[in-house]
Coordinates of C-alpha atoms in Angstrom, one line a residue:
Chain A
M288 CA -24.4 6.2 16.2
N289 CA -25.1 4.1 19.0
A290 CA -22.9 0.5 20.1
S291 CA -26.2 -1.2 18.9
Q292 CA -25.3 -0.5 15.4
I293 CA -22.2 -1.2 15.4
E294 CA -21.2 -5.1 13.8
L295 CA -18.7 -6.9 14.8
V296 CA -17.2 -8.3 12.0
C297 CA -15.0 -11.5 12.6
P298 CA -12.3 -13.8 10.3
A299 CA -13.4 -17.2 9.3
G300 CA -10.4 -18.9 7.6
S301 CA -12.4 -22.4 7.5
L302 CA -15.7 -23.8 8.6
P303 CA -14.8 -24.3 11.9
A304 CA -13.7 -21.1 12.3
L305 CA -16.7 -19.8 10.6
K306 CA -19.1 -21.7 13.3
T307 CA -16.8 -20.6 16.2
A308 CA -17.4 -16.9 15.4
I309 CA -20.8 -16.9 14.7
D310 CA -21.1 -19.3 18.2
H311 CA -19.1 -16.6 20.2
G312 CA -21.1 -13.5 18.9
A313 CA -19.9 -12.0 15.7
D314 CA -22.5 -10.2 13.8
C315 CA -20.5 -11.2 10.4
V316 CA -17.9 -13.0 9.4
Y317 CA -15.7 -12.7 6.1
L318 CA -14.2 -15.6 4.1
G319 CA -12.5 -16.0 0.9
F320 CA -12.5 -18.8 -1.8
K321 CA -9.4 -21.2 -1.9
D322 CA -7.0 -19.2 -4.4
A323 CA -5.5 -15.9 -5.0
T324 CA -8.7 -13.9 -5.1
N325 CA -8.3 -13.0 -1.6
A326 CA -5.3 -11.6 0.7
R327 CA -5.6 -14.3 3.1
N328 CA -4.3 -16.8 0.5
F329 CA -2.5 -19.7 2.4
S330 CA -2.6 -23.0 1.9
G331 CA -5.0 -25.2 3.9
L332 CA -7.1 -21.7 4.3
N333 CA -10.4 -20.7 3.0
F334 CA -13.6 -22.1 1.1
D335 CA -14.5 -24.4 -1.6
P336 CA -18.0 -24.3 -3.0
P337 CA -19.8 -26.5 -0.9
Q338 CA -17.8 -25.3 2.2
M339 CA -18.9 -21.8 1.5
R340 CA -22.7 -22.5 0.9
E341 CA -22.7 -24.6 4.3
G342 CA -21.2 -21.6 5.9
I343 CA -23.9 -19.3 4.7
A344 CA -26.1 -21.2 5.5
Y345 CA -25.1 -21.5 9.1
A346 CA -24.7 -17.9 9.6
H347 CA -28.3 -17.1 7.6
A348 CA -30.0 -19.6 9.8
R349 CA -28.6 -17.3 12.6
G350 CA -29.4 -14.3 11.7
K351 CA -25.9 -13.5 10.7
K352 CA -24.0 -12.2 7.8
V353 CA -21.7 -13.5 5.4
L354 CA -19.2 -11.0 3.6
L355 CA -16.8 -12.5 0.7
A356 CA -13.4 -11.2 0.6
L357 CA -12.6 -10.5 -3.2
N358 CA -9.8 -8.0 -2.0
T359 CA -6.5 -8.9 -4.7
Y360 CA -6.0 -7.3 -7.8
P361 CA -6.8 -9.8 -10.9
Q362 CA -4.4 -9.6 -13.8
T363 CA -5.1 -10.0 -17.6
G364 CA -4.7 -13.7 -18.0
N365 CA -6.5 -14.9 -14.4
W366 CA -9.3 -12.3 -14.9
A367 CA -12.0 -14.9 -15.2
S368 CA -11.1 -16.3 -11.8
W369 CA -12.2 -12.9 -10.0
I370 CA -15.3 -12.9 -12.5
Q371 CA -16.4 -16.4 -11.5
A372 CA -16.2 -15.6 -7.9
I373 CA -18.3 -12.6 -8.2
D374 CA -20.6 -14.7 -10.5
R375 CA -20.5 -17.3 -7.5
A376 CA -21.2 -14.9 -4.7
A377 CA -24.4 -13.7 -6.4
E378 CA -25.2 -17.8 -6.8
F379 CA -24.6 -18.3 -3.1
G380 CA -26.2 -15.3 -1.4
L381 CA -23.4 -13.7 0.0
D382 CA -24.5 -10.7 1.7
A383 CA -21.5 -8.3 0.3
L384 CA -18.4 -8.7 -1.6
I385 CA -14.9 -7.0 0.0
L386 CA -13.8 -5.7 -3.1
A387 CA -10.6 -3.5 -4.0
D388 CA -10.1 -3.6 -8.1
P389 CA -12.3 -0.8 -9.5
G390 CA -12.2 -2.9 -12.8
L391 CA -14.5 -6.0 -10.6
M392 CA -16.6 -3.1 -9.0
A393 CA -17.3 -2.3 -12.5
Y394 CA -18.3 -5.8 -13.6
A395 CA -20.2 -6.5 -10.4
T396 CA -22.5 -3.4 -10.6
K397 CA -23.3 -3.7 -14.2
T398 CA -23.9 -7.9 -13.4
H399 CA -25.2 -8.0 -10.3
P400 CA -26.6 -4.8 -9.5
Q401 CA -28.4 -6.2 -6.4
L402 CA -24.9 -7.2 -4.6
R403 CA -23.5 -5.2 -1.5
L404 CA -20.6 -3.9 -2.3
H405 CA -17.8 -2.8 0.3
L406 CA -14.6 -1.3 -0.2
S407 CA -11.1 -3.7 0.7
V408 CA -8.5 -2.0 2.8
Q409 CA -6.2 -3.1 -0.3
G410 CA -8.4 -0.5 -2.1
S411 CA -6.0 2.0 -0.1
A412 CA -8.7 4.7 0.2
T413 CA -7.6 6.8 3.5
S414 CA -9.6 10.4 2.6
Y415 CA -13.3 10.7 1.8
E416 CA -12.5 12.0 -1.6
A417 CA -11.1 8.7 -2.6
I418 CA -14.0 6.7 -0.5
N419 CA -16.9 8.9 -2.0
Y420 CA -15.2 8.0 -5.8
Y421 CA -16.3 4.5 -5.3
R422 CA -19.3 5.4 -4.1
E423 CA -20.3 7.7 -7.0
R424 CA -18.8 5.6 -9.1
F425 CA -20.1 1.8 -8.3
G426 CA -22.3 2.9 -5.4
I427 CA -19.9 0.8 -2.7
Q428 CA -21.9 1.2 0.9
R429 CA -19.1 0.7 2.8
A430 CA -15.3 1.1 3.4
V431 CA -12.7 -0.4 5.3
L432 CA -10.0 2.1 6.3
P433 CA -6.1 1.6 6.2
R434 CA -4.5 1.0 9.6
V435 CA -2.9 5.0 9.2
L436 CA -5.4 7.4 10.2
S437 CA -5.8 8.9 13.7
M438 CA -9.3 9.4 15.5
A439 CA -9.7 12.9 14.3
Q440 CA -8.9 12.0 10.6
V441 CA -11.4 9.5 10.8
E442 CA -13.8 11.4 12.4
S443 CA -13.5 13.9 9.2
V444 CA -13.8 11.0 6.8
I445 CA -17.1 9.9 8.6
A446 CA -18.3 13.4 8.5
N447 CA -17.8 13.9 5.1
T448 CA -19.3 10.8 3.3
S449 CA -22.5 8.6 3.4
V450 CA -20.4 5.4 3.4
E451 CA -20.2 3.4 6.3
I452 CA -17.0 3.0 7.8
E453 CA -15.5 -0.2 9.1
V454 CA -12.3 -0.1 11.3
F455 CA -9.7 -2.5 12.3
G456 CA -10.3 -3.1 16.2
F457 CA -8.1 -6.1 16.6
G458 CA -5.3 -8.2 15.1
G459 CA -2.1 -8.5 13.2
L460 CA -1.1 -5.1 12.3
C461 CA 0.3 -3.9 8.7
V462 CA 2.7 -1.0 9.5
M463 CA 2.2 0.2 5.7
V464 CA -0.9 1.6 4.0
E465 CA -2.7 -2.2 3.0
G466 CA -2.7 -2.5 -1.2
R467 CA 0.2 0.0 -1.0
C468 CA 2.9 -2.2 -0.3
A469 CA 5.1 -4.0 -2.3
L470 CA 7.9 -5.0 0.2
S471 CA 7.1 -8.8 -0.1
A472 CA 6.8 -8.5 -3.8
Y473 CA 10.4 -7.1 -3.5
A474 CA 11.8 -9.9 -1.5
T475 CA 9.9 -13.1 -2.8
G476 CA 7.6 -11.9 -6.5
E477 CA 4.6 -12.7 -4.3
S478 CA 2.7 -9.8 -3.0
P479 CA -0.6 -9.1 -1.3
N480 CA -2.1 -7.3 -3.8
C481 CA -1.4 -9.5 -6.8
N482 CA -1.0 -12.9 -5.3
G483 CA -2.8 -12.6 -2.0
A484 CA -0.4 -12.9 1.0
C485 CA 2.7 -11.1 2.4
S486 CA 6.0 -13.3 3.4
P487 CA 4.3 -16.8 1.9
G488 CA 5.7 -19.6 3.8
K489 CA 6.9 -21.6 0.8
F490 CA 9.5 -18.7 1.1
V491 CA 10.2 -18.8 4.6
R492 CA 13.6 -20.8 6.2
W493 CA 14.1 -21.6 9.9
E494 CA 17.7 -22.5 10.8
D495 CA 18.9 -23.4 14.1
T496 CA 22.7 -22.1 13.7
P497 CA 25.8 -21.5 15.8
R498 CA 24.7 -17.7 16.3
G499 CA 20.8 -18.7 17.2
M500 CA 17.9 -19.3 15.7
E501 CA 17.5 -17.6 12.0
T502 CA 14.8 -16.8 9.7
R503 CA 15.0 -16.0 6.2
L504 CA 12.5 -15.0 3.7
N505 CA 13.6 -16.3 -0.3
G506 CA 17.5 -16.3 1.5
I507 CA 17.3 -12.7 2.9
L508 CA 17.6 -12.4 6.7
I509 CA 14.7 -11.3 8.5
D510 CA 15.5 -12.0 12.3
R511 CA 18.1 -13.8 14.7
F512 CA 16.8 -15.2 18.0
A513 CA 19.0 -15.5 21.1
E514 CA 18.5 -18.6 23.1
G515 CA 15.4 -18.1 25.1
E516 CA 14.0 -15.6 22.4
R517 CA 10.5 -16.8 20.8
A518 CA 11.5 -16.9 17.3
G519 CA 8.2 -15.2 15.3
Y520 CA 7.1 -15.8 12.1
P521 CA 9.5 -13.6 9.7
T522 CA 6.9 -11.0 8.5
L523 CA 9.6 -9.0 6.5
C524 CA 8.6 -5.4 8.3
K525 CA 8.5 -7.2 11.6
G526 CA 12.4 -8.2 11.5
R527 CA 15.4 -6.8 13.3
F528 CA 17.5 -5.0 11.1
E529 CA 20.9 -2.8 10.9
V530 CA 20.7 0.9 10.4
N531 CA 23.2 3.0 11.0
D532 CA 25.2 0.4 13.3
E533 CA 21.8 -0.3 15.3
T534 CA 20.0 -3.5 15.2
Y535 CA 16.4 -3.0 16.0
Y536 CA 13.1 -3.5 14.8
A537 CA 13.6 -0.6 12.1
L538 CA 9.9 -1.0 10.8
E539 CA 7.8 -2.7 13.3
E540 CA 7.9 -4.8 16.3
P541 CA 5.6 -8.2 16.1
T542 CA 3.0 -6.6 18.1
S543 CA -1.1 -6.8 17.4
L544 CA -3.3 -3.9 17.0
N545 CA -5.7 -3.8 19.9
T546 CA -8.4 -0.8 20.4
L547 CA -10.4 -2.0 22.7
E548 CA -9.9 0.9 25.0
L549 CA -10.9 3.3 21.9
L550 CA -14.2 1.5 21.7
P551 CA -16.5 4.4 23.2
E552 CA -14.9 6.7 21.1
L553 CA -15.2 4.7 17.9
A554 CA -19.0 4.6 18.6
R555 CA -18.9 8.5 19.2
I556 CA -17.6 9.1 15.9
G557 CA -19.8 6.8 13.8
I558 CA -18.1 4.0 12.7
R559 CA -20.6 0.9 12.1
A560 CA -18.3 -1.9 12.0
I561 CA -15.1 -3.2 13.9
K562 CA -13.1 -5.5 12.1
I563 CA -11.1 -8.3 13.6
E564 CA -8.3 -9.6 11.5
G565 CA -7.0 -13.2 11.4
R566 CA -8.5 -15.4 9.0
Q567 CA -5.1 -17.1 9.2
R568 CA -5.6 -17.7 12.7
S569 CA -7.1 -21.0 14.6
P570 CA -10.7 -21.2 15.6
A571 CA -9.3 -20.8 19.2
Y572 CA -8.0 -17.5 18.7
V573 CA -11.6 -16.2 16.7
A574 CA -13.5 -17.7 19.7
Q575 CA -11.2 -15.7 22.3
V576 CA -11.4 -12.5 20.4
T577 CA -15.0 -12.7 19.4
K578 CA -15.8 -13.4 23.2
V579 CA -14.3 -10.5 24.3
W580 CA -15.2 -8.1 21.4
R581 CA -18.8 -9.2 21.9
A582 CA -18.9 -8.6 25.7
A583 CA -17.2 -4.8 25.3
L584 CA -19.9 -4.1 22.9
D585 CA -22.5 -5.6 25.0
K586 CA -21.3 -3.7 28.0
L587 CA -21.0 -0.5 25.8
K588 CA -24.5 -0.7 24.4
S589 CA -26.2 -1.6 27.9
G590 CA -24.1 0.9 30.2
G591 CA -23.2 3.7 27.7
A592 CA -20.1 5.4 27.0
D593 CA -19.6 7.0 30.7
A594 CA -20.0 3.3 32.5
F595 CA -18.0 2.0 29.8
S596 CA -14.5 0.6 31.0
V597 CA -12.1 -2.1 29.7
L598 CA -12.1 -4.7 32.1
P599 CA -8.6 -6.4 33.0
S600 CA -9.6 -9.9 31.7
W601 CA -10.5 -8.8 28.7
M602 CA -7.1 -7.5 28.0
A603 CA -5.4 -10.5 29.6
E604 CA -7.3 -12.7 27.2
L605 CA -6.4 -10.6 24.2
N606 CA -2.7 -10.4 24.8
K607 CA -2.6 -14.5 24.8
V608 CA -3.3 -14.5 21.5
S609 CA -1.4 -11.2 20.4
E610 CA 1.3 -11.2 18.0
G611 CA 4.6 -11.3 20.4
Q612 CA 2.0 -11.2 23.3
S613 CA 1.7 -7.5 22.9
H614 CA -0.7 -4.3 21.4
T615 CA -0.6 -1.4 20.3
L616 CA -2.7 1.3 19.3
G617 CA -1.1 2.1 16.4
A618 CA -2.0 5.2 14.1
Y619 CA -4.8 6.3 16.8
Y620 CA -1.4 6.7 19.2
R621 CA 0.3 9.8 18.0
P622 CA 3.7 8.7 19.1
W623 CA 3.3 5.6 17.4
K624 CA 4.1 7.2 14.0
Chain B
M19 CA 10.8 7.1 -26.9
K20 CA 10.3 9.8 -24.0
L21 CA 12.4 10.1 -21.3
A22 CA 10.8 11.3 -17.8
L23 CA 12.4 12.4 -14.8
G24 CA 10.0 11.5 -11.8
P25 CA 9.1 13.5 -8.5
L26 CA 12.1 14.1 -6.3
L27 CA 11.4 11.3 -3.3
Y28 CA 14.1 12.7 -0.6
Y29 CA 13.7 16.0 0.9
W30 CA 16.9 18.2 -0.1
P31 CA 17.8 21.8 0.9
R32 CA 16.1 24.4 -1.3
Q33 CA 19.0 25.3 -3.0
S34 CA 19.9 21.9 -3.8
V35 CA 16.5 21.6 -5.2
L36 CA 16.8 24.3 -7.2
D37 CA 20.2 24.0 -8.4
F38 CA 19.3 20.0 -9.3
Y39 CA 16.4 21.2 -11.7
A40 CA 18.3 23.9 -13.4
G41 CA 20.8 21.1 -14.3
I42 CA 17.7 19.1 -15.7
A43 CA 16.4 22.0 -17.6
E44 CA 19.5 21.6 -19.5
S45 CA 19.2 17.9 -19.8
S46 CA 17.5 15.9 -22.5
V47 CA 14.6 14.6 -20.5
N48 CA 11.2 15.2 -22.3
S49 CA 9.0 15.4 -19.1
V50 CA 9.5 16.5 -15.6
Y51 CA 7.2 15.1 -12.3
L52 CA 7.2 18.0 -9.4
G53 CA 5.7 18.5 -6.2
E54 CA 6.2 16.4 -2.9
T55 CA 4.8 12.7 -3.2
V56 CA 6.1 11.7 0.5
C57 CA 5.4 13.6 3.3
S58 CA 3.1 16.9 3.8
R59 CA 5.5 17.9 6.7
R60 CA 8.5 18.6 4.3
H61 CA 8.3 22.3 3.1
E62 CA 11.4 23.4 1.7
L63 CA 9.8 24.1 -1.4
R64 CA 5.9 25.0 -1.5
L65 CA 3.4 24.7 -4.2
E66 CA 4.4 27.9 -5.6
D67 CA 8.0 27.2 -5.5
W68 CA 7.2 23.8 -7.6
L69 CA 5.3 25.6 -10.1
E70 CA 8.0 28.8 -10.2
V71 CA 10.3 25.4 -11.0
G72 CA 7.8 24.1 -13.4
A73 CA 7.7 27.7 -15.2
V74 CA 11.6 27.1 -15.9
L75 CA 11.4 24.0 -16.8
A76 CA 8.5 24.5 -19.6
A77 CA 10.7 27.6 -21.0
A78 CA 13.3 25.0 -21.3
G79 CA 10.7 23.0 -23.3
K80 CA 10.2 20.4 -21.2
E81 CA 6.6 19.1 -20.3
V82 CA 5.9 19.6 -16.5
V83 CA 3.7 17.3 -14.9
M84 CA 2.6 18.0 -10.7
S85 CA 2.5 14.5 -8.9
S86 CA -0.1 14.5 -6.0
Q87 CA 0.8 13.2 -2.6
G88 CA 0.8 9.4 -2.3
L89 CA -0.9 8.9 1.2
I90 CA -3.5 11.7 1.8
E91 CA -4.4 11.5 5.3
S92 CA -5.4 14.9 6.7
E93 CA -7.8 18.0 5.4
S94 CA -4.8 19.9 4.8
D95 CA -3.2 17.2 2.4
L96 CA -7.0 17.6 0.6
K97 CA -6.2 21.3 0.2
V98 CA -2.9 21.0 -1.5
L99 CA -4.3 18.6 -3.9
R100 CA -7.6 20.8 -4.5
R101 CA -5.0 23.7 -5.2
I102 CA -3.0 21.8 -7.7
V103 CA -6.0 20.6 -9.4
R104 CA -7.9 23.7 -9.4
Q105 CA -4.5 25.4 -10.4
A106 CA -4.4 22.7 -13.6
A107 CA -7.7 23.6 -14.7
T108 CA -6.7 27.2 -15.2
G109 CA -4.4 26.2 -17.8
Q110 CA -2.0 29.0 -16.4
P111 CA 0.4 27.7 -16.3
G112 CA 0.3 24.6 -18.2
F113 CA 1.0 21.3 -16.4
R114 CA -0.7 18.1 -16.1
V115 CA -1.4 15.9 -13.0
E116 CA -0.1 13.0 -11.8
A117 CA -3.0 11.0 -9.7
N118 CA -1.3 9.0 -7.2
D119 CA -4.6 8.4 -5.1
M120 CA -8.3 7.7 -6.2
G121 CA -9.3 11.2 -4.4
A122 CA -7.1 12.8 -6.8
V123 CA -8.9 11.1 -9.6
R124 CA -12.4 12.2 -8.1
L125 CA -11.4 15.5 -8.0
L126 CA -9.6 15.7 -11.6
G127 CA -13.1 14.3 -12.7
A128 CA -14.9 16.8 -11.0
A129 CA -13.0 19.4 -12.5
G130 CA -12.9 18.1 -16.0
I131 CA -9.8 17.7 -16.9
T132 CA -8.9 15.1 -19.3
N133 CA -5.4 14.6 -19.7
W134 CA -3.8 13.8 -16.2
V135 CA -1.5 10.6 -15.8
A136 CA -2.6 7.8 -13.9
G137 CA 0.2 7.1 -11.4
P138 CA 2.2 3.9 -9.8
T139 CA 0.2 3.8 -6.5
L140 CA -3.4 3.4 -8.2
N141 CA -3.0 0.0 -8.5
I142 CA -3.9 -0.7 -12.1
F143 CA -3.1 -4.0 -12.7
N144 CA -5.6 -5.4 -15.3
P145 CA -7.2 -3.7 -18.6
A146 CA -11.1 -3.2 -17.1
T147 CA -9.6 -0.7 -14.4
L148 CA -7.0 1.0 -16.9
Q149 CA -10.1 1.4 -19.0
L150 CA -12.2 3.1 -16.5
M151 CA -9.0 5.6 -15.7
M152 CA -8.9 6.2 -19.6
D153 CA -12.6 7.0 -19.4
A154 CA -12.1 9.1 -16.6
G155 CA -9.6 11.3 -18.4
A156 CA -5.8 9.7 -18.0
T157 CA -3.9 9.9 -21.3
R158 CA -0.6 8.4 -19.7
W159 CA -0.3 5.1 -17.6
A160 CA 3.0 5.2 -14.9
V161 CA 2.5 1.3 -14.3
A162 CA 3.3 0.3 -11.0
P163 CA 7.1 -1.0 -10.5
E164 CA 6.2 -4.5 -9.2
M165 CA 4.4 -5.1 -12.5
S166 CA 6.9 -7.3 -15.1
G167 CA 6.8 -6.8 -18.8
A168 CA 5.2 -9.8 -19.5
A169 CA 2.2 -8.7 -17.5
L170 CA 2.2 -5.3 -18.7
A171 CA 2.5 -6.4 -22.6
E172 CA -1.0 -8.4 -21.8
V173 CA -2.9 -5.4 -20.3
R174 CA -1.7 -3.5 -23.6
A175 CA -2.5 -6.1 -26.1
A176 CA -5.9 -6.2 -24.6
L177 CA -6.9 -2.8 -24.6
A178 CA -9.2 -1.1 -27.7
A179 CA -7.1 2.1 -28.0
P180 CA -3.6 2.5 -26.9
I181 CA -2.9 4.5 -23.9
E182 CA 0.9 6.5 -23.6
T183 CA 2.7 4.2 -21.0
E184 CA 5.7 5.0 -18.8
V185 CA 7.6 2.2 -17.1
F186 CA 9.7 3.2 -13.6
A187 CA 13.3 2.4 -15.9
Y188 CA 15.8 3.9 -12.6
G189 CA 15.9 4.3 -9.4
R190 CA 15.6 2.7 -5.8
L191 CA 11.6 1.4 -6.1
P192 CA 9.5 3.1 -4.1
L193 CA 7.8 -0.1 -1.8
A194 CA 5.5 1.1 0.9
H195 CA 4.1 4.2 2.2
S196 CA 3.0 4.3 6.4
A197 CA 1.8 6.5 8.5
R198 CA 4.9 6.0 10.6
C199 CA 8.1 7.7 10.0
F200 CA 11.0 5.3 9.8
T201 CA 13.6 8.1 10.1
A202 CA 12.5 9.8 13.1
R203 CA 11.9 6.4 14.4
H204 CA 15.3 5.7 14.0
F205 CA 16.4 8.9 15.8
N206 CA 14.0 8.1 18.3
L207 CA 12.0 11.2 17.3
Q208 CA 8.2 11.0 17.1
K209 CA 6.6 12.3 13.5
D210 CA 5.0 15.3 15.3
S211 CA 8.2 16.4 16.2
C212 CA 10.5 14.9 13.5
E213 CA 13.1 17.9 13.8
F214 CA 13.2 17.3 9.7
R215 CA 15.8 14.7 10.4
C216 CA 15.6 13.4 6.7
L217 CA 16.6 17.1 5.6
S218 CA 19.6 16.8 3.6
I219 CA 20.2 12.8 3.7
M220 CA 20.5 12.9 0.1
D221 CA 19.7 9.1 -1.0
G222 CA 17.9 8.0 2.5
I223 CA 19.4 5.5 4.7
A224 CA 20.3 2.5 4.1
L225 CA 18.8 -0.5 6.0
S226 CA 20.8 -3.9 6.2
T227 CA 20.0 -7.4 7.3
R228 CA 21.8 -8.8 10.2
E229 CA 24.5 -10.3 8.1
G230 CA 25.4 -6.6 6.4
E231 CA 23.2 -7.1 3.5
P232 CA 21.9 -3.9 2.2
F233 CA 18.0 -4.2 1.7
L234 CA 15.9 -1.4 2.1
T235 CA 16.2 2.4 2.4
L236 CA 14.5 4.8 5.0
N237 CA 12.9 7.7 3.5
G238 CA 10.6 9.0 5.9
V239 CA 7.3 7.8 6.1
Q240 CA 8.5 5.5 2.9
T241 CA 10.0 2.7 2.6
Q242 CA 12.5 2.3 -0.6
S243 CA 14.7 -0.8 -1.7
A244 CA 18.2 -0.6 -1.2
R245 CA 19.2 -1.9 -4.7
V246 CA 18.7 0.5 -7.7
H247 CA 16.3 -0.8 -10.2
N248 CA 17.8 -0.2 -13.4
L249 CA 16.3 -1.4 -16.8
L250 CA 19.2 0.0 -19.0
G251 CA 20.4 -3.3 -19.8
D252 CA 17.0 -4.7 -20.4
L253 CA 16.0 -1.6 -22.9
P254 CA 15.6 -3.8 -26.1
T255 CA 12.9 -5.9 -24.2
V256 CA 11.3 -2.5 -22.1
M257 CA 11.4 -0.4 -25.3
P258 CA 8.3 -2.3 -27.2
H259 CA 6.0 -1.9 -23.9
A260 CA 6.6 1.6 -23.3
E261 CA 6.3 5.2 -24.5
V262 CA 8.0 6.8 -21.7
L263 CA 10.8 5.7 -19.3
R264 CA 11.0 6.9 -15.9
I265 CA 14.0 7.7 -14.1
S266 CA 13.9 8.5 -10.4
P267 CA 16.1 11.3 -9.1
Q268 CA 19.1 10.4 -7.0
G269 CA 21.5 12.5 -4.7
S270 CA 24.3 12.8 -7.6
H271 CA 25.0 11.8 -11.2
T272 CA 21.0 12.0 -12.2
P273 CA 21.9 13.7 -15.5
A274 CA 24.6 11.2 -16.3
I275 CA 22.4 8.8 -16.2
I276 CA 19.4 10.5 -18.2
E277 CA 22.1 10.9 -20.8
L278 CA 22.9 7.2 -20.6
F279 CA 18.9 6.2 -21.2
R280 CA 19.5 9.1 -24.1
K281 CA 22.0 7.1 -26.1
V282 CA 20.7 3.9 -25.7
V283 CA 17.2 5.1 -26.9
D284 CA 19.1 6.6 -29.6
G285 CA 21.1 3.9 -30.7
D286 CA 24.7 5.6 -30.1
L287 CA 25.2 3.0 -27.1
S288 CA 24.5 -0.6 -26.5
P289 CA 22.6 -1.2 -23.5
S290 CA 25.6 -3.6 -22.1
A291 CA 27.8 -0.8 -22.2
A292 CA 25.3 1.5 -21.0
L293 CA 24.6 -0.7 -17.7
D294 CA 28.3 -1.2 -17.3
A295 CA 29.0 2.5 -17.6
S296 CA 26.1 2.9 -15.0
R297 CA 27.5 0.9 -12.0
E298 CA 29.8 3.2 -10.9
L299 CA 27.1 6.0 -11.0
M300 CA 24.7 4.1 -8.9
V301 CA 24.7 4.3 -5.3
E302 CA 24.0 0.1 -4.9
A303 CA 23.9 -2.5 -6.8
P304 CA 21.6 -3.3 -9.4
C305 CA 18.3 -5.1 -9.7
N306 CA 15.6 -5.5 -12.2
G307 CA 13.5 -8.8 -11.2
F308 CA 10.0 -6.9 -11.3
W309 CA 10.7 -6.2 -14.8
H310 CA 11.7 -10.5 -15.1
G311 CA 8.2 -11.3 -13.1
R312 CA 10.8 -12.2 -10.2
A313 CA 11.7 -10.9 -6.7
G314 CA 12.6 -7.5 -7.4
V315 CA 15.7 -7.6 -5.6
E316 CA 17.0 -10.0 -8.1
Q317 CA 19.4 -9.1 -10.8
Y318 CA 18.3 -11.0 -13.6
I319 CA 20.3 -12.5 -16.9
A320 CA 18.1 -13.8 -19.1
A321 CA 20.0 -17.3 -20.3

């Protein structure tokens, strides 16, 4: 595998973000409808059908691909909305569907056999046995890996499946296995799996108190910030809690995943696509991150792995848009675990 | 109505585990789920040991189910999974398998096994997906704890043929899995050199908010609720939608909890009296929000 075959997959939470991503060098963008059928169901975000048609036309005119995230789990009563979304995807000419639910995959395979299917990270497939199940059963052509595996484990997955492997390169970091986390459901009743959002904004309260700025999720205190501390969004796994009389980020710090320095190694083991997280982020974020990753991929392609080095300016640009202005290699770095 | 004891989610010393299951053999549960589902580093009992425990329980008339690991990461995790499936295929000793990821589903299918349990982490939320699992050989569905009673009723009503359904009825809720070990993190250790610090922490480590409100429980790579999901008081609305009730093991009083469920199911004790009696047996306050389609942390009492 060489770097020229690695696709850069960028987030498009809106039409301006989509155009920005394409203009700055994305090979593919991924997006969702304005409803619970995708895992970034936030108000003011995502596409209605006319916007989606316009976005697809914009991308296709420039030789780029558009992937539709339909990566939440429908229930009996709302099943029809997801089916409608799949039918629309076929009609609109999207380049692939990103699905998590096997029932939906069965529908897509049967009704629209021409549709290319990707297994969403929400499908929680962490081994080649799991990925090959979806391959054999539904013919999926790509799987997005949860952010839990080491480099050697990713390499082993690639060696044992014909399914293309996509990994997260940059952006907000889930510390839990995607698709296997009910923390938000426990605190608020709404989950990424079924409602398409973690720690939804409507449950968030910011309160300036004599003790400091407090952030709450459905009444539960997630963190408290002293004067001068930058108060972050109360994503519930990134708060400070008390364990045995010690107060600390017990689950995870507010930080972003950044695997830029691992790019040559990821290319060597044969990953086919790098995903940038952040459909909820601004077009400015999309521009910044896409530009840096495009430059890095191009440098790897032209100079090869031996000549590749991460420019300090790239890291500086990326850190500016990182959550908490810091970054981690996540599970690729053993001590992180 | 059958009662099932879920897999032991904590890491107890070997003798404690053996003593615990000796007590369970005497209890009135019908099914017992065995095996390590949380962390592959835990080794007080190996697969052979679990099979021996299973043989004792089977001799006591219990149905034995071996649960597969929830998060499969390495080739050695797959080796253990393959051994469980191979052993199940031989039928000696007889046990069912609970599939907790799609890798297990694939291996069970390849082995031609057709009486497995679709575990709570398979993300089965609609009739189409459940039917796919049934077609692949699932004969029992252990429902994800976050699914409400109303949503469960809709899935069951939409099925062409019924499947035995198991509801998580008691215990701290398993809410999330990670590659990171939060117990090791608490002790400033790396997972690779965790010193097995979760050993003997019988109910996990309590995590509270900065106001001292118990919120979650750290159990190695698993995060649980602090509160105890307890459907004893809700059994009149649960029983029409389930054939099996799962009770998750806790550090002490598990047999007493089982007996409370048995008495309510048999009509020998009222649900509200059973809930009251369970209060002193719980490690933390109760919750039941998930069953009522609300935040899981809530203790909801219908008006």
